[in-house]
PDB file of C-alpha atoms and ligand atoms in Angstrom:
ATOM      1  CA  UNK F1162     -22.443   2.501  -5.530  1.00 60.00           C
ATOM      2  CA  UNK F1163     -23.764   4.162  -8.847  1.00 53.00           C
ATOM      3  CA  UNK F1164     -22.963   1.466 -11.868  1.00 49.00           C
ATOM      4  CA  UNK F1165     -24.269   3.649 -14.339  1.00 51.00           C
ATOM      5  CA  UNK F1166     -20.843   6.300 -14.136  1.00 58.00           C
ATOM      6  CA  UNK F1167     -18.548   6.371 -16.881  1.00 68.00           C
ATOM      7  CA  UNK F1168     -15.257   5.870 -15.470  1.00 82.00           C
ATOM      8  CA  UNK F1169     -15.544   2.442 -12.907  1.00 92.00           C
ATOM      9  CA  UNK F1170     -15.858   2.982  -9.157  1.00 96.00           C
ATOM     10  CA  UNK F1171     -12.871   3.095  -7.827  1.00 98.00           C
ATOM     11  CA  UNK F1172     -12.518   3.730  -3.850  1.00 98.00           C
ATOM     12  CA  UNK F1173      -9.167   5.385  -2.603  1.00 98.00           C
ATOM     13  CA  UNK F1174      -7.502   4.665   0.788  1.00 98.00           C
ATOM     14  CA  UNK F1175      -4.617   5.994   1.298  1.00 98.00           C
ATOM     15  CA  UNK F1176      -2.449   6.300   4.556  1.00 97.00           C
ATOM     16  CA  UNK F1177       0.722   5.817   6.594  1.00 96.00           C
ATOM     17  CA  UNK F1178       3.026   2.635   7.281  1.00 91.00           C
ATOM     18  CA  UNK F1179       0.832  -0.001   9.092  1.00 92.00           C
ATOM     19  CA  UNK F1180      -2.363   1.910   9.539  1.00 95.00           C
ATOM     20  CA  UNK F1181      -4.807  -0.547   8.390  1.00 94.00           C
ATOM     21  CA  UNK F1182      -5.611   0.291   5.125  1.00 95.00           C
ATOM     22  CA  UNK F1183      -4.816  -3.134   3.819  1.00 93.00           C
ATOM     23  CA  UNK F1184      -6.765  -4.738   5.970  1.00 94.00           C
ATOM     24  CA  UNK F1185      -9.565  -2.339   6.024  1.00 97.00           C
ATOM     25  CA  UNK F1186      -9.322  -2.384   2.045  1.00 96.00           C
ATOM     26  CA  UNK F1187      -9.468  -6.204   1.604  1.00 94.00           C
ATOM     27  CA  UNK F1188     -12.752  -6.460   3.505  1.00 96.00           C
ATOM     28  CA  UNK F1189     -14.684  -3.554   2.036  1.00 97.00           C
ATOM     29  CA  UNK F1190     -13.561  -4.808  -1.445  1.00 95.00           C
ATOM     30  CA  UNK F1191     -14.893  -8.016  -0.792  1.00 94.00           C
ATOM     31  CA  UNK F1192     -18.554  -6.876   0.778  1.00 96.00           C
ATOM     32  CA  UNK F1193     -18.444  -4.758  -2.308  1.00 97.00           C
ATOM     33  CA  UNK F1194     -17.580  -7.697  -4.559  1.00 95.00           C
ATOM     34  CA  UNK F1195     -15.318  -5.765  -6.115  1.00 95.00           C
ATOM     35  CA  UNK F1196     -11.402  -6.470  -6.707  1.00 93.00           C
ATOM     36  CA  UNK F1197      -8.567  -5.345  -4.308  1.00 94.00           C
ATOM     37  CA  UNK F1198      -4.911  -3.796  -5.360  1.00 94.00           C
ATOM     38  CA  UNK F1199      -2.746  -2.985  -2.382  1.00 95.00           C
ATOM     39  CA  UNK F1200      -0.372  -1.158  -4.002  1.00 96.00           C
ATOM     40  CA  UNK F1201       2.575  -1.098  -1.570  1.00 96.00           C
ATOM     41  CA  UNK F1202       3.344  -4.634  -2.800  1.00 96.00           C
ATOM     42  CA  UNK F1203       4.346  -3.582  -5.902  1.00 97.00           C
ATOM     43  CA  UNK F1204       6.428  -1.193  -4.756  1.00 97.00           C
ATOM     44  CA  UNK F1205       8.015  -3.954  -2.388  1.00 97.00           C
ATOM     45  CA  UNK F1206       8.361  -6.247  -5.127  1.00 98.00           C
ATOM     46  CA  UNK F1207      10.652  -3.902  -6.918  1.00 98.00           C
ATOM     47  CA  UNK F1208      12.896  -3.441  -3.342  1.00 98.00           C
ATOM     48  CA  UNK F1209      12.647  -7.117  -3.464  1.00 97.00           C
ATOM     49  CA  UNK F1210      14.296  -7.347  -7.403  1.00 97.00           C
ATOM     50  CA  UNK F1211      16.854  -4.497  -6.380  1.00 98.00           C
ATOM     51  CA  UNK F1212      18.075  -7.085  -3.934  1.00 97.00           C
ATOM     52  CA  UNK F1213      17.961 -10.005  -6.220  1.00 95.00           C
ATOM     53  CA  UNK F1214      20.248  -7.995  -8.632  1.00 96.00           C
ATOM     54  CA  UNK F1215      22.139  -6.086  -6.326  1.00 97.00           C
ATOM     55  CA  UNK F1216      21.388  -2.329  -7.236  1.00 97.00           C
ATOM     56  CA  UNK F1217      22.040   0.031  -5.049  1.00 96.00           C
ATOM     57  CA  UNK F1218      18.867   2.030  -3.446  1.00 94.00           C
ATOM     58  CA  UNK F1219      20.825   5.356  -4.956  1.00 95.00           C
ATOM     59  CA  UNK F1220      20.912   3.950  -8.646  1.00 98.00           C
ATOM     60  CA  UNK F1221      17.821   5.871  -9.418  1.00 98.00           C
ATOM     61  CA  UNK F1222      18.320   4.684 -13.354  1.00 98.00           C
ATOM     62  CA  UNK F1223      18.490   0.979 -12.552  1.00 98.00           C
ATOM     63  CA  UNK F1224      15.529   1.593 -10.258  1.00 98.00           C
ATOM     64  CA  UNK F1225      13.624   2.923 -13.111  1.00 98.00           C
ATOM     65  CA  UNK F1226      14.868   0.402 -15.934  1.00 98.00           C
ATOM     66  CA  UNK F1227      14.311  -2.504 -13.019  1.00 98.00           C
ATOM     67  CA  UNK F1228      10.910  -0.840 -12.724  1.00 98.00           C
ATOM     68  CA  UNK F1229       9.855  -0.453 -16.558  1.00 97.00           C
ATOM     69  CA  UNK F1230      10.965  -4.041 -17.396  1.00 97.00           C
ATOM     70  CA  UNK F1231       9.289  -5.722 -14.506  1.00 95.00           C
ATOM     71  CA  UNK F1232       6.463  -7.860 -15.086  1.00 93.00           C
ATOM     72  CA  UNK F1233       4.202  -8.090 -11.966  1.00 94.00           C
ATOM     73  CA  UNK F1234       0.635  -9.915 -11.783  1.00 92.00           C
ATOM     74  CA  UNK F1235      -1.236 -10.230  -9.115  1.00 89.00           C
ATOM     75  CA  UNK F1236      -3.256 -12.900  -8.432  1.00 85.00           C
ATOM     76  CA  UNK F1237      -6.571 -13.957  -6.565  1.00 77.00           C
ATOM     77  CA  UNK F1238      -6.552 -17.261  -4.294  1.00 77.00           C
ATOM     78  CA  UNK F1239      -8.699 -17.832  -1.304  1.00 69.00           C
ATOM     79  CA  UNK F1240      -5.981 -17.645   0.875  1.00 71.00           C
ATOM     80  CA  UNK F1241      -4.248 -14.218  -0.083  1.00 76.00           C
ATOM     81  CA  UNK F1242      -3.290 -12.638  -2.859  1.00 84.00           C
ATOM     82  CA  UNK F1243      -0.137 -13.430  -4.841  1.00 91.00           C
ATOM     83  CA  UNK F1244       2.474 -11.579  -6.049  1.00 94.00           C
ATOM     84  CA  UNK F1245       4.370 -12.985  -9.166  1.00 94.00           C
ATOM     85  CA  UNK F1246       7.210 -11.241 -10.041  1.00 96.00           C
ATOM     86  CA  UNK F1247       8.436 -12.329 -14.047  1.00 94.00           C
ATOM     87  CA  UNK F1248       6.899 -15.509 -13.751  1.00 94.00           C
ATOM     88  CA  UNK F1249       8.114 -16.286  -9.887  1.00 95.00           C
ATOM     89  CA  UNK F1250       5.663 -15.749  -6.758  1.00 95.00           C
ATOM     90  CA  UNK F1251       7.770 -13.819  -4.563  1.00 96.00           C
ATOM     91  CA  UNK F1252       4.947 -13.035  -2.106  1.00 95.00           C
ATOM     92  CA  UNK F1253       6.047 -14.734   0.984  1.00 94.00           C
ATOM     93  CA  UNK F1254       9.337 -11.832   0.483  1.00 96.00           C
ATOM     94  CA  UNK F1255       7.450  -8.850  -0.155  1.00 96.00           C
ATOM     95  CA  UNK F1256       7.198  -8.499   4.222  1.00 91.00           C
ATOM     96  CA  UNK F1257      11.427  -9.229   4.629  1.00 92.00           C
ATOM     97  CA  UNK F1258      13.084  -7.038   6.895  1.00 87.00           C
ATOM     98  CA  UNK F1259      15.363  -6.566   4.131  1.00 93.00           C
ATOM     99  CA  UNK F1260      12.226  -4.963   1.880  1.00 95.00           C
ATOM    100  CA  UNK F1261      10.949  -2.901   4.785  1.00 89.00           C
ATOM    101  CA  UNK F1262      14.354  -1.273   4.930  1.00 89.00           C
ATOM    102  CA  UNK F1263      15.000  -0.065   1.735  1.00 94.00           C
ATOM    103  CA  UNK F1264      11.171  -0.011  -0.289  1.00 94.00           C
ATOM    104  CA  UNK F1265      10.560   3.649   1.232  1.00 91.00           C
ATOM    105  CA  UNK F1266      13.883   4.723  -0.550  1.00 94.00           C
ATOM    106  CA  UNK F1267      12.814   2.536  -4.048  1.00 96.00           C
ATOM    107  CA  UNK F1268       9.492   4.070  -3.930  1.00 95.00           C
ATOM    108  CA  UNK F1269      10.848   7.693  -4.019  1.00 94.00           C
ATOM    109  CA  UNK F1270      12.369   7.336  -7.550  1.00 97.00           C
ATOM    110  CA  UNK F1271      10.164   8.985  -9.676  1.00 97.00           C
ATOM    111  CA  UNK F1272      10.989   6.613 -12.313  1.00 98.00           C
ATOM    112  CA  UNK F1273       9.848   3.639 -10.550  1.00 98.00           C
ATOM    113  CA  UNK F1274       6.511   5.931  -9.054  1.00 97.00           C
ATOM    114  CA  UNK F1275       6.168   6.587 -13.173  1.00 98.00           C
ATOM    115  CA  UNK F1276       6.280   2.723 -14.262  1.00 98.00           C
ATOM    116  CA  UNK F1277       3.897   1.503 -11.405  1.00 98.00           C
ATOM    117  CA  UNK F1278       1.126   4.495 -11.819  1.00 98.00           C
ATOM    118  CA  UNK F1279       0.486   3.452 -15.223  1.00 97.00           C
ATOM    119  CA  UNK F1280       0.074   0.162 -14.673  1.00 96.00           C
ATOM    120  CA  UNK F1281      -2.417   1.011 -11.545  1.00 96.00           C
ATOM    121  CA  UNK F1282      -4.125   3.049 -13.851  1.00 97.00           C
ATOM    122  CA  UNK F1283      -4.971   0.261 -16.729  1.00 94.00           C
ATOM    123  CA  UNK F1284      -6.183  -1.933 -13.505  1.00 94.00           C
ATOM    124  CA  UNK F1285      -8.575   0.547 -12.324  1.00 95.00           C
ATOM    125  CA  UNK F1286      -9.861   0.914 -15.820  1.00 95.00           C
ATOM    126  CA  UNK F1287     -10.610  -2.319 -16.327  1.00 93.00           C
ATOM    127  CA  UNK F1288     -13.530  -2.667 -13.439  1.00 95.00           C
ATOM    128  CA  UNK F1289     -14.603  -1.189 -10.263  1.00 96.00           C
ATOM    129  CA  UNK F1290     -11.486  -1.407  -7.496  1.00 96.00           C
ATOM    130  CA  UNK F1291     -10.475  -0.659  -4.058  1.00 97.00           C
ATOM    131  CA  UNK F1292      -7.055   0.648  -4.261  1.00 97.00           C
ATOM    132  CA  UNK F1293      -4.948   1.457  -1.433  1.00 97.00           C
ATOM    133  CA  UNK F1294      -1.672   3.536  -0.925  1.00 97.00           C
ATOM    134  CA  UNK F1295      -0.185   6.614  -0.391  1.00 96.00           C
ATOM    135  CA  UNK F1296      -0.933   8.786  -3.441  1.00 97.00           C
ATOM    136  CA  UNK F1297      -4.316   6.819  -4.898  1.00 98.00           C
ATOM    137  CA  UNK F1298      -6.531   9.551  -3.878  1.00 98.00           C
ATOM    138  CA  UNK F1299      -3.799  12.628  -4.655  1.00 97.00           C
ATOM    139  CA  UNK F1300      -1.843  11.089  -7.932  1.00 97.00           C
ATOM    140  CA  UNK F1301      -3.026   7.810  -9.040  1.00 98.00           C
ATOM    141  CA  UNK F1302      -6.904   7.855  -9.164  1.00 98.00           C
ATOM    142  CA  UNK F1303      -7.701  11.797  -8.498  1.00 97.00           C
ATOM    143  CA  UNK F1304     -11.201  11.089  -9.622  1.00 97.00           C
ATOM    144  CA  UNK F1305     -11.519   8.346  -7.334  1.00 98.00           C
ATOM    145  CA  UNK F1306     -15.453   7.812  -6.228  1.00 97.00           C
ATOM    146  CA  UNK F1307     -14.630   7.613  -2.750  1.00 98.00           C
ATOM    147  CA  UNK F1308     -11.513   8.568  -1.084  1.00 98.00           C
ATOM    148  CA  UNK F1309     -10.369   7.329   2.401  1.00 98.00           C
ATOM    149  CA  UNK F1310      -7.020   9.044   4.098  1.00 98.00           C
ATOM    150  CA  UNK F1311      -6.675   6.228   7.356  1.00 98.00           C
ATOM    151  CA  UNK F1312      -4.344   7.372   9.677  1.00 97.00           C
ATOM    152  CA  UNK F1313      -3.520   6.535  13.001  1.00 97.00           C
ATOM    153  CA  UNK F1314      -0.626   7.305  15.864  1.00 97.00           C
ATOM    154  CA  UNK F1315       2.413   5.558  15.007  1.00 97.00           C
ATOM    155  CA  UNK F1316       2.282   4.096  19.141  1.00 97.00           C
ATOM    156  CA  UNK F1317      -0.693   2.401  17.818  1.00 97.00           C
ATOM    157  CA  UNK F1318       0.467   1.331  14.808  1.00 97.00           C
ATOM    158  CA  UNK F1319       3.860  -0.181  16.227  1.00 97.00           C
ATOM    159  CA  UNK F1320       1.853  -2.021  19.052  1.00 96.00           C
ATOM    160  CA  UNK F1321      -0.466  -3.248  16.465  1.00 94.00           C
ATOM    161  CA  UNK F1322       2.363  -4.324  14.356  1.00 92.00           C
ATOM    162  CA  UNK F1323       4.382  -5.652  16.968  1.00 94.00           C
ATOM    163  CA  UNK F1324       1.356  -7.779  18.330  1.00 93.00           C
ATOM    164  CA  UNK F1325       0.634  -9.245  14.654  1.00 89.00           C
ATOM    165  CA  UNK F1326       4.406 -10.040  14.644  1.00 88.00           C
ATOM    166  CA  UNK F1327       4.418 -11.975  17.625  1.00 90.00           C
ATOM    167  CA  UNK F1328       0.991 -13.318  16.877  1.00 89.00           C
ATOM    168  CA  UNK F1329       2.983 -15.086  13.768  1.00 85.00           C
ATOM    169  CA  UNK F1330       6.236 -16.065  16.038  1.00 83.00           C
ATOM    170  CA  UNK F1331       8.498 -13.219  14.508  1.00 84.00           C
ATOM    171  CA  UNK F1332      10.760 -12.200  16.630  1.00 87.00           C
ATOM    172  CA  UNK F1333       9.576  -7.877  17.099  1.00 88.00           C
ATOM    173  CA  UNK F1334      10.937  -5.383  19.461  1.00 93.00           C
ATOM    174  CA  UNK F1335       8.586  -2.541  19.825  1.00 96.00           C
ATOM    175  CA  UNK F1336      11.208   0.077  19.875  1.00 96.00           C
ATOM    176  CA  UNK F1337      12.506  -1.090  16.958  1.00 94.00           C
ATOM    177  CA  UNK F1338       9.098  -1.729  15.327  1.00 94.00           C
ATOM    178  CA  UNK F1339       8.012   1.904  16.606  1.00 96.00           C
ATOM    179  CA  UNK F1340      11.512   3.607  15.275  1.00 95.00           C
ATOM    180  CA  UNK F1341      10.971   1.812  11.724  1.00 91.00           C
ATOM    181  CA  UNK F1342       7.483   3.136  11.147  1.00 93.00           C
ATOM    182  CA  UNK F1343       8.907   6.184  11.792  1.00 94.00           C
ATOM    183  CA  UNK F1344      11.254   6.487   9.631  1.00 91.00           C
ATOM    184  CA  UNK F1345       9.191   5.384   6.998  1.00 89.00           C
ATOM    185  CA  UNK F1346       6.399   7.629   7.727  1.00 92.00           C
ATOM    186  CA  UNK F1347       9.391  10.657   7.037  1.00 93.00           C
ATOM    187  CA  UNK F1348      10.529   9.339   3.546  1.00 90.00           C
ATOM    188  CA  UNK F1349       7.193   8.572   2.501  1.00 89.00           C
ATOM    189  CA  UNK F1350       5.903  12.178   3.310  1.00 93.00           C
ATOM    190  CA  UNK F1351       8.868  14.261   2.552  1.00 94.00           C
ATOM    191  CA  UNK F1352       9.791  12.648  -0.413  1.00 92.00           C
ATOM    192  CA  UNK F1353       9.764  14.747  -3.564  1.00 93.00           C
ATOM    193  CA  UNK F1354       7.241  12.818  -6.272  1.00 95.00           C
ATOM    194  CA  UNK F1355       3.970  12.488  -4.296  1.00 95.00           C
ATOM    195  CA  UNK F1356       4.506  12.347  -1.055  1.00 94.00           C
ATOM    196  CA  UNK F1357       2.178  10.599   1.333  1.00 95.00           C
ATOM    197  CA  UNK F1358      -0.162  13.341   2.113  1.00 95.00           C
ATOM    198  CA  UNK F1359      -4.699  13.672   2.267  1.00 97.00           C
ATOM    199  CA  UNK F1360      -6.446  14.621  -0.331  1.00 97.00           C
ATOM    200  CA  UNK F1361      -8.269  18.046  -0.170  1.00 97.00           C
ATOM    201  CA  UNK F1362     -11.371  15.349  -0.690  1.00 97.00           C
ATOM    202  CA  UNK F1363     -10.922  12.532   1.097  1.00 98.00           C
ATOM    203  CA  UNK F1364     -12.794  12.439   4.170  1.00 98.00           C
ATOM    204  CA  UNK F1365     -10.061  11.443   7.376  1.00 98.00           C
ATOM    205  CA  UNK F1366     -10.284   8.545   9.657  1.00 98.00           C
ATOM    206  CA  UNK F1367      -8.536   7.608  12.511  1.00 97.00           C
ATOM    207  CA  UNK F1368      -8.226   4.166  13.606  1.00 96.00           C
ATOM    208  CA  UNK F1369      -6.619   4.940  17.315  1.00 96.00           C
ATOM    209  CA  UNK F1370     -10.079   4.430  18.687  1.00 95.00           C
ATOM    210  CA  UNK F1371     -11.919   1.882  16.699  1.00 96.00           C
ATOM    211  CA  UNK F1372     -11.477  -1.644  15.486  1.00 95.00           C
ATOM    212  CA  UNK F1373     -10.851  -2.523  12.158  1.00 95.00           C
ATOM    213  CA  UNK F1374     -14.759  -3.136  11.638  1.00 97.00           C
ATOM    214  CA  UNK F1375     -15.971   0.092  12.873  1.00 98.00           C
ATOM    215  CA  UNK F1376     -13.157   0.919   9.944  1.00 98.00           C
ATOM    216  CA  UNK F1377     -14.841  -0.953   7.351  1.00 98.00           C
ATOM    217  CA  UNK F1378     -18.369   0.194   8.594  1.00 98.00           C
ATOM    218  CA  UNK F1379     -17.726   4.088   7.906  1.00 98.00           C
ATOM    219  CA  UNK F1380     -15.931   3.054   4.803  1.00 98.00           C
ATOM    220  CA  UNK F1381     -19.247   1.157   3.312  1.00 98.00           C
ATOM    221  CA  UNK F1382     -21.125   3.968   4.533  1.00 98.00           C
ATOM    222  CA  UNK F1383     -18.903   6.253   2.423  1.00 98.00           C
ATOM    223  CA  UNK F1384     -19.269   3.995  -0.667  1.00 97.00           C
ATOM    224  CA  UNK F1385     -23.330   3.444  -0.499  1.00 95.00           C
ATOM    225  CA  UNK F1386     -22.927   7.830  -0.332  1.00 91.00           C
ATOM    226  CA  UNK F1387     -21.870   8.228  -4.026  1.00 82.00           C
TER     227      UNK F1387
HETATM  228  O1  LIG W2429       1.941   0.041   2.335  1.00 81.24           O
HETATM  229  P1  LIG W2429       3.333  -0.560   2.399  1.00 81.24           P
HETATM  230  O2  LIG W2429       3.999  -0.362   3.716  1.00 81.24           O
HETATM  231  O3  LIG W2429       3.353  -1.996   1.979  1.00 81.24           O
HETATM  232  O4  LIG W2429       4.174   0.257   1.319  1.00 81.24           O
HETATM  233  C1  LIG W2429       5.506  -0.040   1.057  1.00 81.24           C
HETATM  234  C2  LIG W2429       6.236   1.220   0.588  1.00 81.24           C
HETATM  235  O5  LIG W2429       5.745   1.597  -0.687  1.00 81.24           O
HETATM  236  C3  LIG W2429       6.093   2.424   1.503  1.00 81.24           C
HETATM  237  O6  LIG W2429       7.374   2.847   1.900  1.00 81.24           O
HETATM  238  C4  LIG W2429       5.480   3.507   0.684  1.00 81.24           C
HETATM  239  C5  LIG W2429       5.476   2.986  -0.718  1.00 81.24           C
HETATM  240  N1  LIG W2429       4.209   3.200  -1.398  1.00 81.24           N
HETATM  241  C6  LIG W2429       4.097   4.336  -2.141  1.00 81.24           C
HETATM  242  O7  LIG W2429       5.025   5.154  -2.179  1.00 81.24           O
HETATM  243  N2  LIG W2429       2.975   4.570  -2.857  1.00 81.24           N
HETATM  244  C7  LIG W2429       1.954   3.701  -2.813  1.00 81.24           C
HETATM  245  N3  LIG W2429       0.865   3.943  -3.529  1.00 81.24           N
HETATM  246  C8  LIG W2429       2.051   2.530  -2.023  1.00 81.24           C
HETATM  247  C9  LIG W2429       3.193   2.322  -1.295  1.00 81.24           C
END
């Protein structure tokens, strides 16, 4: 990791629904001693407000205003990361089955994508970061020092998910799980405004294979590269 660069470092993984990149992110930021921003949570805590005040997934404008006028912070405690959401922690609902069915449609409004880019930008900027996502390496950070895309098959991901869901006494179905990931994998790539796709520079890795430390492993090894 070169501290002597202009811009801060700033390592990119992006990748579909449930592939690890959370996880994967978390623990390289931390062996890095650098901070963490999993950015799907913002984007789930504006599915989250759209419930709260009841606007519809098509209102594209209140999306946007809802979006613009939000005031998220995120902050550090040993056990997680919190979300607060204008002055409330709404963390514990950012994983409701009610977000996970409507924050793929949220997050294609390019007015919300608009109001939560900017403010991922000004975080990067202020220190070296781990980011992860779906457009960190393509749209929000395109100079990124290091850029993961993670990927795995959505069987594996659903059985992952599924087991994690059980683990935690959540009632899962694996079809269901399976079907869900599915569908969001198809918004989140086909959508119009940055679509979930690898960056002509970020190297690939598949997680079908390896555990989430042999993830974390090639991921350091990318970092200590540049
Ligand atoms: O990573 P996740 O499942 O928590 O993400 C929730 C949703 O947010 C997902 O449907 C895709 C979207 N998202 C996005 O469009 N861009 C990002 N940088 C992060 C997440």
């Amino acid at each position: 990791m070169n501290a002597e660069r202009s811009h801060p470092f700033s390592l990119a993984i992006d990748g579909p629904a449930a592939c690890g990149k959370s996880a994967a992110g978390r623990a390289v930021a931390r062996r890095l001693g650098v901070r963490f921003l999993d950015t799907g949570t913002m984007y789930r805590a504006i599915a989250w407000a759209s419930i709260l005040h009841r606007i519809n997934p098509t209102d594209t404008a209140a999306l946007t205003e809802l979006a613009e006028s939000a005031d998220i912070r995120l902050a550090a405690h040993a056990d997680g990361d919190r979300l607060m959401l204008d002055g409330t922690d709404i963390t514990d609902n950012l994983r409701l089955s009610e977000v996970d069915g409507i924050v793929s449609q949220v997050s294609a409004v390019s007015g919300v994508r608009r109001a939560l880019v900017a403010q991922q930008r000004a975080i990067a900027c202020r220190g070296a970061i781990v980011m992860s996502g779906r457009d960190i390496g393509t749209v929000v950070l395109p100079n990124a020092s290091v850029k993961v895309f993670l990927t795995a098959s959505a069987e594996v991901r659903a059985a992952r998910r599924h087991a994690e869901m059980r683990q935690e006494q959540e009632a899962s179905d694996y079809k269901q799980v399976l079907d869900g990931l599915r569908r969001r994998d198809r918004i989140d790539s086909k959508r119009d405004d940055s679509p979930l796709r690898q960056a002509d520079d970020a190297v690939m890795i598949c997680s079908d294979d390896i555990t989430l430390e042999e993830v974390v492993i090639k991921i350091l090894g990318l970092a200590q590269q540049c």
